Amino acid sequence: MADDPAEWNGVYDAFTDPEEKRVLFAALDSFRQYRRTAHLNTTHRRRRNFYALPTAQWQMLADPPFNFLANLDRVDEAIDANANIASAILAAGLQSFGLGSEPEDPAMDWRGAATPSDMNKARTTIRQFYRDWSAEGKDERRACYEPVIQDIVQEFAAWPDQASVRILVPGAGLGRLVFELCSRGYTVEGNEISYHQLIASNWALNHATHAGQFDLYPFALEFSNVIRKEDQLQMVKVPDVHPGLALEKASEGKQVHAFERMSMSAADFVTLYGDERHRSMFDAVATVFFIDTAPNFLRYIEAVRNCLRSTGVWVNLGPLLWHFGDRGPGNKNGEAETETKKQKSGIEEPGSIELTEEEISVLLASSGFVIEQREIRSEGSGYIHNRKSMLQNTYKTSHWIARKT
């Protein structure tokens, strides 16, 4: 997979479109600021609050067996370890977009662009490496990726050439499902709209030097529902495999190398894959923890139907945690109907609707799909799930296979 953004299919011209440029620069800057803001908002604030306690009380809590200040020092060390990953992601992102670490051109100075929302996305992205690229995250991957992978394998088992099977993975995130499917011989295109996820997946897939390159403390910033300090400070190694070496091995004996069978597009899913150029392009679409990102799920159905060939399959697994339930009746800022607003498309299109799992199946059946398999999986699936926490959130996921008629 090429790391040149010009080869990311469907990528916006981030340097001529002011809004795309702002979003890209904000994502890059959020990784730059990870170290400083994590220390400031996590340990510095808690030290100040700690010393605001009555003197006798903070002195007691500073000594054994509590060692509160010493534990904050350990959290600081964990933050620095996580920040090393953020720095690697930033370096790969700057290289890919041809940007310098200290730009001389003010128009290309990406520093200082991140908002608090961007910083939160950077923290979440770093934590997501636990789910997608650590050995300890294998249970989550087994629960959400493996059923989809097995559905794909079964669907195309009789095809003589796996490389001829074209699969689209919308909402590809950090690229693990794309990697797993490509490792099995298929031609896979991931799609992602988030620059945070794109830049981070670019590092994982193209720039990681070896397995276990970095230490990650996925739960270091969480102070609630902790049983033992060691639970908060559990460490994992990332990545659990070296993607480049794994894909090299998977390419042995294959006519088409894995690097030629894996690609990533940077664009709005509906806008890109609903166009004429992508009509009937893919044999399968695999969505994992994705369909609830739709403001209007009907648009997702239209885009999938457009880009799937006749009799192609849509394999889905995930919850229905609708992301746009709080959106106002206008566009994303609640604006009223205007000609400008009518021209918006994809995720920017106004309106939203939250559907039940049953309603989704009805919509699929009335939109040119035959549902061949449908279940609510009894096995709970977590998302960056700390099994040692006092709070245990898991999803019962909807798993179905729909065939385009």
Short mmCIF file of C-alpha atoms in Angstrom, two decimals:
data_model
loop_
_atom_site.label_atom_id
_atom_site.label_comp_id
_atom_site.label_asym_id
_atom_site.label_seq_id
_atom_site.Cartn_x
_atom_site.Cartn_y
_atom_site.Cartn_z
CA MET A 1 0.00 0.00 0.00
CA ALA A 2 1.52 3.30 -1.05
CA ASP A 3 1.89 5.96 1.61
CA ASP A 4 1.77 8.84 -0.89
CA PRO A 5 -1.61 10.55 -0.30
CA ALA A 6 -1.86 11.19 -4.03
CA GLU A 7 -2.35 7.43 -4.35
CA TRP A 8 -5.11 7.33 -1.74
CA ASN A 9 -8.10 6.76 -4.04
CA GLY A 10 -10.69 9.50 -3.79
CA VAL A 11 -8.64 11.74 -1.53
CA TYR A 12 -9.66 15.37 -1.47
CA ASP A 13 -7.07 17.96 -2.47
CA ALA A 14 -6.44 18.98 1.09
CA PHE A 15 -4.24 21.92 0.16
CA THR A 16 -6.61 23.72 -2.21
CA ASP A 17 -9.86 23.06 -0.35
CA PRO A 18 -9.72 25.34 2.75
CA GLU A 19 -11.94 23.13 4.88
CA GLU A 20 -10.06 19.93 4.04
CA LYS A 21 -6.79 21.69 4.73
CA ARG A 22 -8.06 22.84 8.12
CA VAL A 23 -9.25 19.33 9.07
CA LEU A 24 -5.97 17.73 7.97
CA PHE A 25 -3.84 20.28 9.80
CA ALA A 26 -5.97 19.90 12.93
CA ALA A 27 -5.50 16.12 12.89
CA LEU A 28 -1.73 16.43 12.48
CA ASP A 29 -1.51 19.03 15.23
CA SER A 30 -3.57 16.92 17.64
CA PHE A 31 -0.92 14.20 17.52
CA ARG A 32 1.79 16.82 18.05
CA GLN A 33 -0.02 18.13 21.13
CA TYR A 34 -0.87 14.72 22.59
CA ARG A 35 2.03 14.66 25.05
CA ARG A 36 1.56 18.17 26.42
CA THR A 37 -2.22 18.10 26.72
CA ALA A 38 -2.32 14.60 28.22
CA HIS A 39 0.10 15.65 30.96
CA LEU A 40 -1.74 18.92 31.51
CA ASN A 41 -5.27 17.52 31.63
CA THR A 42 -4.50 14.25 33.36
CA THR A 43 -1.70 14.46 35.92
CA HIS A 44 -1.05 18.20 36.31
CA ARG A 45 -4.70 18.89 37.09
CA ARG A 46 -4.88 16.02 39.55
CA ARG A 47 -1.75 17.19 41.36
CA ARG A 48 -3.29 20.63 41.79
CA ASN A 49 -6.51 19.13 43.11
CA PHE A 50 -4.54 16.80 45.37
CA TYR A 51 -2.63 19.65 47.00
CA ALA A 52 -5.92 21.52 47.52
CA LEU A 53 -6.93 18.84 50.03
CA PRO A 54 -6.36 19.51 53.74
CA THR A 55 -2.64 19.14 54.44
CA ALA A 56 -3.00 16.21 56.81
CA GLN A 57 -5.08 14.33 54.28
CA TRP A 58 -2.83 14.80 51.24
CA GLN A 59 0.22 13.93 53.31
CA MET A 60 -1.44 10.68 54.36
CA LEU A 61 -2.42 9.82 50.79
CA ALA A 62 1.07 10.62 49.50
CA ASP A 63 2.59 7.94 51.74
CA PRO A 64 2.31 4.14 51.51
CA PRO A 65 0.12 2.28 50.88
CA PHE A 66 -1.60 4.94 48.73
CA ASN A 67 1.43 6.60 47.09
CA PHE A 68 -0.86 8.91 45.12
CA LEU A 69 1.89 11.20 43.83
CA ALA A 70 4.15 8.31 42.93
CA ASN A 71 1.28 6.76 40.99
CA LEU A 72 0.82 10.00 39.07
CA ASP A 73 4.50 9.80 38.16
CA ARG A 74 3.82 6.35 36.72
CA VAL A 75 0.91 7.73 34.72
CA ASP A 76 3.23 10.43 33.38
CA GLU A 77 5.60 7.72 32.17
CA ALA A 78 2.68 5.93 30.50
CA ILE A 79 1.63 9.16 28.80
CA ASP A 80 5.15 9.59 27.44
CA ALA A 81 5.06 6.04 26.07
CA ASN A 82 1.73 6.71 24.33
CA ALA A 83 3.09 10.03 23.06
CA ASN A 84 5.91 8.16 21.33
CA ILE A 85 3.24 6.47 19.20
CA ALA A 86 1.60 9.83 18.52
CA SER A 87 4.97 11.22 17.41
CA ALA A 88 5.52 8.30 15.03
CA ILE A 89 2.06 8.80 13.55
CA LEU A 90 2.75 12.51 13.12
CA ALA A 91 6.10 11.91 11.44
CA ALA A 92 4.55 9.46 8.97
CA GLY A 93 1.69 11.86 8.27
CA LEU A 94 3.98 14.81 7.61
CA GLN A 95 6.09 12.69 5.27
CA SER A 96 3.05 11.44 3.38
CA PHE A 97 1.67 14.92 2.79
CA GLY A 98 5.05 16.51 2.09
CA LEU A 99 4.90 18.83 5.08
CA GLY A 100 7.78 19.96 7.26
CA SER A 101 7.87 19.83 11.03
CA GLU A 102 8.54 23.59 11.13
CA PRO A 103 7.02 25.05 7.93
CA GLU A 104 8.43 28.35 6.73
CA ASP A 105 5.37 29.13 4.63
CA PRO A 106 2.65 30.45 6.99
CA ALA A 107 -0.03 29.09 4.67
CA MET A 108 1.32 25.56 5.22
CA ASP A 109 1.92 25.87 8.96
CA TRP A 110 -0.24 23.13 10.44
CA ARG A 111 0.78 23.79 14.04
CA GLY A 112 -1.80 25.18 16.45
CA ALA A 113 -4.77 24.04 14.38
CA ALA A 114 -6.17 21.38 16.74
CA THR A 115 -9.35 21.99 18.72
CA PRO A 116 -10.36 20.17 21.94
CA SER A 117 -12.47 17.88 19.76
CA ASP A 118 -9.42 17.04 17.65
CA MET A 119 -7.41 16.30 20.78
CA ASN A 120 -10.10 13.90 21.96
CA LYS A 121 -9.99 12.13 18.58
CA ALA A 122 -6.21 11.76 18.88
CA ARG A 123 -6.57 10.18 22.34
CA THR A 124 -9.24 7.79 21.08
CA THR A 125 -7.15 6.87 18.05
CA ILE A 126 -4.13 6.05 20.21
CA ARG A 127 -6.31 3.87 22.46
CA GLN A 128 -7.76 2.10 19.44
CA PHE A 129 -4.40 0.50 18.74
CA TYR A 130 -5.25 -1.76 21.71
CA ARG A 131 -8.27 -3.11 19.81
CA ASP A 132 -6.78 -3.35 16.34
CA TRP A 133 -3.02 -3.85 16.72
CA SER A 134 -2.25 -5.56 20.03
CA ALA A 135 -2.25 -9.24 20.98
CA GLU A 136 -4.49 -8.37 23.93
CA GLY A 137 -7.13 -6.99 21.55
CA LYS A 138 -7.53 -10.32 19.78
CA ASP A 139 -10.75 -11.17 21.65
CA GLU A 140 -12.43 -8.01 20.36
CA ARG A 141 -11.16 -8.70 16.86
CA ARG A 142 -12.33 -12.30 17.05
CA ALA A 143 -15.81 -11.16 18.09
CA CYS A 144 -16.26 -8.50 15.40
CA TYR A 145 -13.88 -9.25 12.49
CA GLU A 146 -13.73 -13.03 12.42
CA PRO A 147 -17.42 -13.70 11.63
CA VAL A 148 -17.20 -11.27 8.70
CA ILE A 149 -13.95 -12.79 7.45
CA GLN A 150 -15.45 -16.29 7.60
CA ASP A 151 -18.52 -15.12 5.69
CA ILE A 152 -16.24 -13.74 2.96
CA VAL A 153 -14.13 -16.90 2.85
CA GLN A 154 -17.21 -19.08 2.54
CA GLU A 155 -18.78 -16.86 -0.14
CA PHE A 156 -15.74 -16.95 -2.41
CA ALA A 157 -14.35 -20.39 -1.61
CA ALA A 158 -15.10 -21.68 -5.12
CA TRP A 159 -13.48 -18.76 -6.93
CA PRO A 160 -10.30 -19.96 -8.66
CA ASP A 161 -8.47 -16.66 -8.19
CA GLN A 162 -8.89 -14.93 -4.83
CA ALA A 163 -7.09 -11.83 -6.12
CA SER A 164 -9.97 -11.28 -8.53
CA VAL A 165 -12.36 -10.87 -5.59
CA ARG A 166 -12.74 -7.14 -4.95
CA ILE A 167 -13.85 -6.18 -1.43
CA LEU A 168 -14.70 -2.73 -0.06
CA VAL A 169 -14.33 -1.99 3.66
CA PRO A 170 -16.05 1.32 4.54
CA GLY A 171 -15.07 2.85 7.87
CA ALA A 172 -11.75 1.03 7.71
CA GLY A 173 -10.38 2.80 10.80
CA LEU A 174 -6.87 1.64 11.62
CA GLY A 175 -6.87 -0.84 8.75
CA ARG A 176 -6.88 -4.19 10.55
CA LEU A 177 -9.80 -5.73 8.67
CA VAL A 178 -8.35 -4.50 5.37
CA PHE A 179 -5.03 -6.11 6.34
CA GLU A 180 -6.64 -9.41 7.39
CA LEU A 181 -8.66 -9.74 4.19
CA CYS A 182 -5.71 -8.81 2.01
CA SER A 183 -3.58 -11.39 3.85
CA ARG A 184 -6.08 -14.01 2.73
CA GLY A 185 -5.48 -13.18 -0.91
CA TYR A 186 -8.33 -10.80 -1.76
CA THR A 187 -8.11 -7.38 -3.39
CA VAL A 188 -9.28 -4.97 -0.72
CA GLU A 189 -10.01 -1.27 -0.67
CA GLY A 190 -10.55 0.46 2.65
CA ASN A 191 -12.44 3.72 2.93
CA GLU A 192 -12.12 6.22 5.75
CA ILE A 193 -13.20 9.84 6.16
CA SER A 194 -11.33 10.61 9.39
CA TYR A 195 -7.84 12.03 8.92
CA HIS A 196 -6.98 10.87 12.44
CA GLN A 197 -7.71 7.28 11.43
CA LEU A 198 -6.12 7.62 7.99
CA ILE A 199 -2.86 9.02 9.31
CA ALA A 200 -2.67 6.43 12.08
CA SER A 201 -3.47 3.50 9.77
CA ASN A 202 -0.85 4.80 7.35
CA TRP A 203 1.76 4.51 10.09
CA ALA A 204 0.61 1.02 11.12
CA LEU A 205 0.46 -0.41 7.61
CA ASN A 206 3.39 1.40 5.99
CA HIS A 207 5.81 2.69 8.60
CA ALA A 208 5.91 0.31 11.57
CA THR A 209 9.42 -1.13 11.69
CA HIS A 210 8.76 -4.33 13.62
CA ALA A 211 6.24 -6.14 15.78
CA GLY A 212 6.08 -4.78 19.33
CA GLN A 213 7.69 -1.50 18.29
CA PHE A 214 5.95 0.60 20.95
CA ASP A 215 4.56 0.23 24.45
CA LEU A 216 0.93 1.32 24.74
CA TYR A 217 -0.92 2.06 27.96
CA PRO A 218 -4.50 2.11 26.66
CA PHE A 219 -6.21 2.85 29.97
CA ALA A 220 -3.65 5.13 31.63
CA LEU A 221 -5.87 8.22 31.40
CA GLU A 222 -8.84 6.50 33.09
CA PHE A 223 -9.16 7.01 36.85
CA SER A 224 -12.75 5.79 37.38
CA ASN A 225 -13.89 2.23 38.05
CA VAL A 226 -10.32 1.11 38.80
CA ILE A 227 -9.82 -1.86 41.13
CA ARG A 228 -6.03 -1.83 41.25
CA LYS A 229 -3.48 0.68 39.97
CA GLU A 230 -1.89 -2.09 37.93
CA ASP A 231 -5.15 -2.42 36.01
CA GLN A 232 -5.01 1.23 35.01
CA LEU A 233 -1.37 0.93 34.00
CA GLN A 234 -1.50 -2.33 32.06
CA MET A 235 0.82 -2.19 29.07
CA VAL A 236 0.55 -3.84 25.66
CA LYS A 237 2.91 -3.95 22.69
CA VAL A 238 1.91 -2.56 19.29
CA PRO A 239 1.73 -3.62 16.60
CA ASP A 240 1.25 -7.30 17.41
CA VAL A 241 2.45 -8.20 13.89
CA HIS A 242 4.59 -6.39 11.36
CA PRO A 243 2.11 -5.75 8.51
CA GLY A 244 4.78 -5.42 5.83
CA LEU A 245 6.45 -8.73 6.66
CA ALA A 246 3.09 -10.46 7.09
CA LEU A 247 1.92 -9.29 3.67
CA GLU A 248 5.22 -10.34 2.12
CA LYS A 249 4.69 -13.83 3.50
CA ALA A 250 1.07 -13.84 2.36
CA SER A 251 2.26 -12.98 -1.17
CA GLU A 252 4.44 -16.08 -1.53
CA GLY A 253 3.19 -18.13 -4.44
CA LYS A 254 0.64 -15.50 -5.44
CA GLN A 255 0.51 -13.96 -8.90
CA VAL A 256 -0.46 -10.56 -7.48
CA HIS A 257 1.54 -9.18 -4.54
CA ALA A 258 -0.43 -8.10 -1.49
CA PHE A 259 0.89 -4.55 -1.80
CA GLU A 260 -0.84 -4.34 -5.16
CA ARG A 261 -4.08 -5.74 -3.73
CA MET A 262 -4.49 -3.30 -0.84
CA SER A 263 -5.52 0.34 -1.08
CA MET A 264 -7.21 3.04 0.97
CA SER A 265 -9.53 5.84 -0.10
CA ALA A 266 -9.87 9.07 1.84
CA ALA A 267 -13.36 10.40 1.20
CA ASP A 268 -16.98 10.46 2.27
CA PHE A 269 -18.31 6.94 1.65
CA VAL A 270 -21.66 8.01 0.19
CA THR A 271 -20.18 10.71 -2.04
CA LEU A 272 -17.40 8.55 -3.46
CA TYR A 273 -19.02 5.14 -3.85
CA GLY A 274 -22.38 6.43 -4.95
CA ASP A 275 -20.97 7.82 -8.19
CA GLU A 276 -21.03 6.34 -11.67
CA ARG A 277 -17.30 5.58 -11.67
CA HIS A 278 -17.75 3.05 -8.86
CA ARG A 279 -20.88 1.37 -10.21
CA SER A 280 -20.73 -2.45 -9.88
CA MET A 281 -17.05 -2.31 -8.90
CA PHE A 282 -16.99 -4.67 -5.90
CA ASP A 283 -17.92 -8.29 -5.26
CA ALA A 284 -18.43 -7.71 -1.54
CA VAL A 285 -18.82 -4.88 0.95
CA ALA A 286 -17.80 -5.59 4.56
CA THR A 287 -19.01 -3.20 7.27
CA VAL A 288 -17.97 -3.64 10.90
CA PHE A 289 -19.16 -1.16 13.54
CA PHE A 290 -19.97 1.20 10.68
CA ILE A 291 -23.61 1.48 9.62
CA ASP A 292 -24.58 3.48 12.73
CA THR A 293 -22.28 6.28 11.55
CA ALA A 294 -24.91 7.11 8.92
CA PRO A 295 -27.03 10.22 9.46
CA ASN A 296 -29.37 8.65 6.89
CA PHE A 297 -28.95 4.90 6.50
CA LEU A 298 -30.88 4.97 3.24
CA ARG A 299 -27.92 6.79 1.69
CA TYR A 300 -25.63 3.97 2.79
CA ILE A 301 -27.96 1.44 1.17
CA GLU A 302 -27.92 3.43 -2.07
CA ALA A 303 -24.12 3.69 -2.10
CA VAL A 304 -23.60 -0.01 -1.37
CA ARG A 305 -26.13 -1.02 -4.00
CA ASN A 306 -24.39 1.22 -6.51
CA CYS A 307 -20.88 -0.11 -5.97
CA LEU A 308 -21.81 -3.80 -5.61
CA ARG A 309 -22.01 -5.97 -8.71
CA SER A 310 -25.17 -7.98 -9.33
CA THR A 311 -25.42 -10.86 -6.79
CA GLY A 312 -22.62 -9.27 -4.73
CA VAL A 313 -22.85 -9.56 -0.94
CA TRP A 314 -22.97 -7.03 1.86
CA VAL A 315 -21.70 -8.51 5.12
CA ASN A 316 -22.35 -6.49 8.27
CA LEU A 317 -21.62 -6.80 11.97
CA GLY A 318 -22.03 -4.13 14.62
CA PRO A 319 -24.29 -2.28 17.04
CA LEU A 320 -26.70 0.58 16.38
CA LEU A 321 -25.16 3.40 18.37
CA TRP A 322 -26.43 6.09 16.03
CA HIS A 323 -23.86 8.89 15.82
CA PHE A 324 -26.11 11.71 14.64
CA GLY A 325 -29.05 11.44 17.00
CA ASP A 326 -28.43 14.93 18.38
CA ARG A 327 -28.23 16.62 14.97
CA GLY A 328 -30.60 19.55 14.50
CA PRO A 329 -33.30 19.64 11.80
CA GLY A 330 -31.11 21.67 9.45
CA ASN A 331 -27.50 20.89 8.57
CA LYS A 332 -24.88 19.99 11.15
CA ASN A 333 -25.25 23.46 12.68
CA GLY A 334 -29.03 23.35 12.69
CA GLU A 335 -29.41 25.84 9.84
CA ALA A 336 -32.68 26.20 7.98
CA GLU A 337 -33.41 25.04 4.41
CA THR A 338 -31.42 26.96 1.80
CA GLU A 339 -30.18 26.32 -1.70
CA THR A 340 -26.65 25.99 -0.34
CA LYS A 341 -27.77 23.38 2.13
CA LYS A 342 -29.58 21.41 -0.56
CA GLN A 343 -26.28 20.98 -2.36
CA LYS A 344 -24.61 19.23 0.57
CA SER A 345 -24.12 15.50 0.21
CA GLY A 346 -22.85 12.53 2.16
CA ILE A 347 -22.26 13.08 5.84
CA GLU A 348 -22.89 16.82 5.40
CA GLU A 349 -26.38 16.27 4.01
CA PRO A 350 -29.01 17.61 6.44
CA GLY A 351 -31.35 15.38 8.40
CA SER A 352 -30.93 12.16 10.36
CA ILE A 353 -32.90 9.10 11.31
CA GLU A 354 -32.35 6.34 13.89
CA LEU A 355 -33.69 2.96 12.89
CA THR A 356 -34.25 -0.28 14.76
CA GLU A 357 -32.51 -3.46 13.72
CA GLU A 358 -35.80 -4.83 12.43
CA GLU A 359 -36.44 -1.69 10.38
CA ILE A 360 -33.01 -2.02 8.77
CA SER A 361 -33.84 -5.53 7.58
CA VAL A 362 -37.13 -4.29 6.11
CA LEU A 363 -35.34 -1.46 4.30
CA LEU A 364 -32.75 -3.83 2.87
CA ALA A 365 -35.44 -6.20 1.60
CA SER A 366 -37.30 -3.31 -0.05
CA SER A 367 -34.13 -1.85 -1.60
CA GLY A 368 -33.01 -4.67 -3.85
CA PHE A 369 -31.32 -6.98 -1.34
CA VAL A 370 -32.16 -10.49 -0.18
CA ILE A 371 -31.17 -11.16 3.43
CA GLU A 372 -29.61 -14.61 3.47
CA GLN A 373 -28.53 -14.64 7.10
CA ARG A 374 -29.49 -12.48 10.07
CA GLU A 375 -28.79 -12.84 13.77
CA ILE A 376 -28.30 -10.89 16.96
CA ARG A 377 -25.11 -12.39 18.30
CA SER A 378 -25.37 -13.49 21.91
CA GLU A 379 -21.62 -13.16 22.34
CA GLY A 380 -21.01 -9.66 23.68
CA SER A 381 -18.53 -7.47 21.82
CA GLY A 382 -16.60 -4.71 23.55
CA TYR A 383 -14.97 -1.68 22.00
CA ILE A 384 -11.55 -0.84 23.47
CA HIS A 385 -12.85 -2.83 26.40
CA ASN A 386 -10.94 -2.96 29.69
CA ARG A 387 -11.78 -6.36 31.08
CA LYS A 388 -10.30 -5.38 34.45
CA SER A 389 -12.51 -2.34 34.90
CA MET A 390 -15.47 -2.22 37.29
CA LEU A 391 -17.52 -0.90 34.33
CA GLN A 392 -18.20 -3.51 31.66
CA ASN A 393 -19.86 -2.24 28.46
CA THR A 394 -20.52 -4.75 25.69
CA TYR A 395 -22.71 -4.80 22.60
CA LYS A 396 -24.99 -7.47 21.25
CA THR A 397 -24.19 -7.03 17.60
CA SER A 398 -26.35 -7.35 14.51
CA HIS A 399 -24.80 -9.74 12.00
CA TRP A 400 -26.28 -10.23 8.54
CA ILE A 401 -25.50 -11.09 4.95
CA ALA A 402 -27.51 -9.33 2.24
CA ARG A 403 -27.20 -10.18 -1.45
CA LYS A 404 -27.86 -7.66 -4.20
CA THR A 405 -30.54 -8.88 -6.58
#
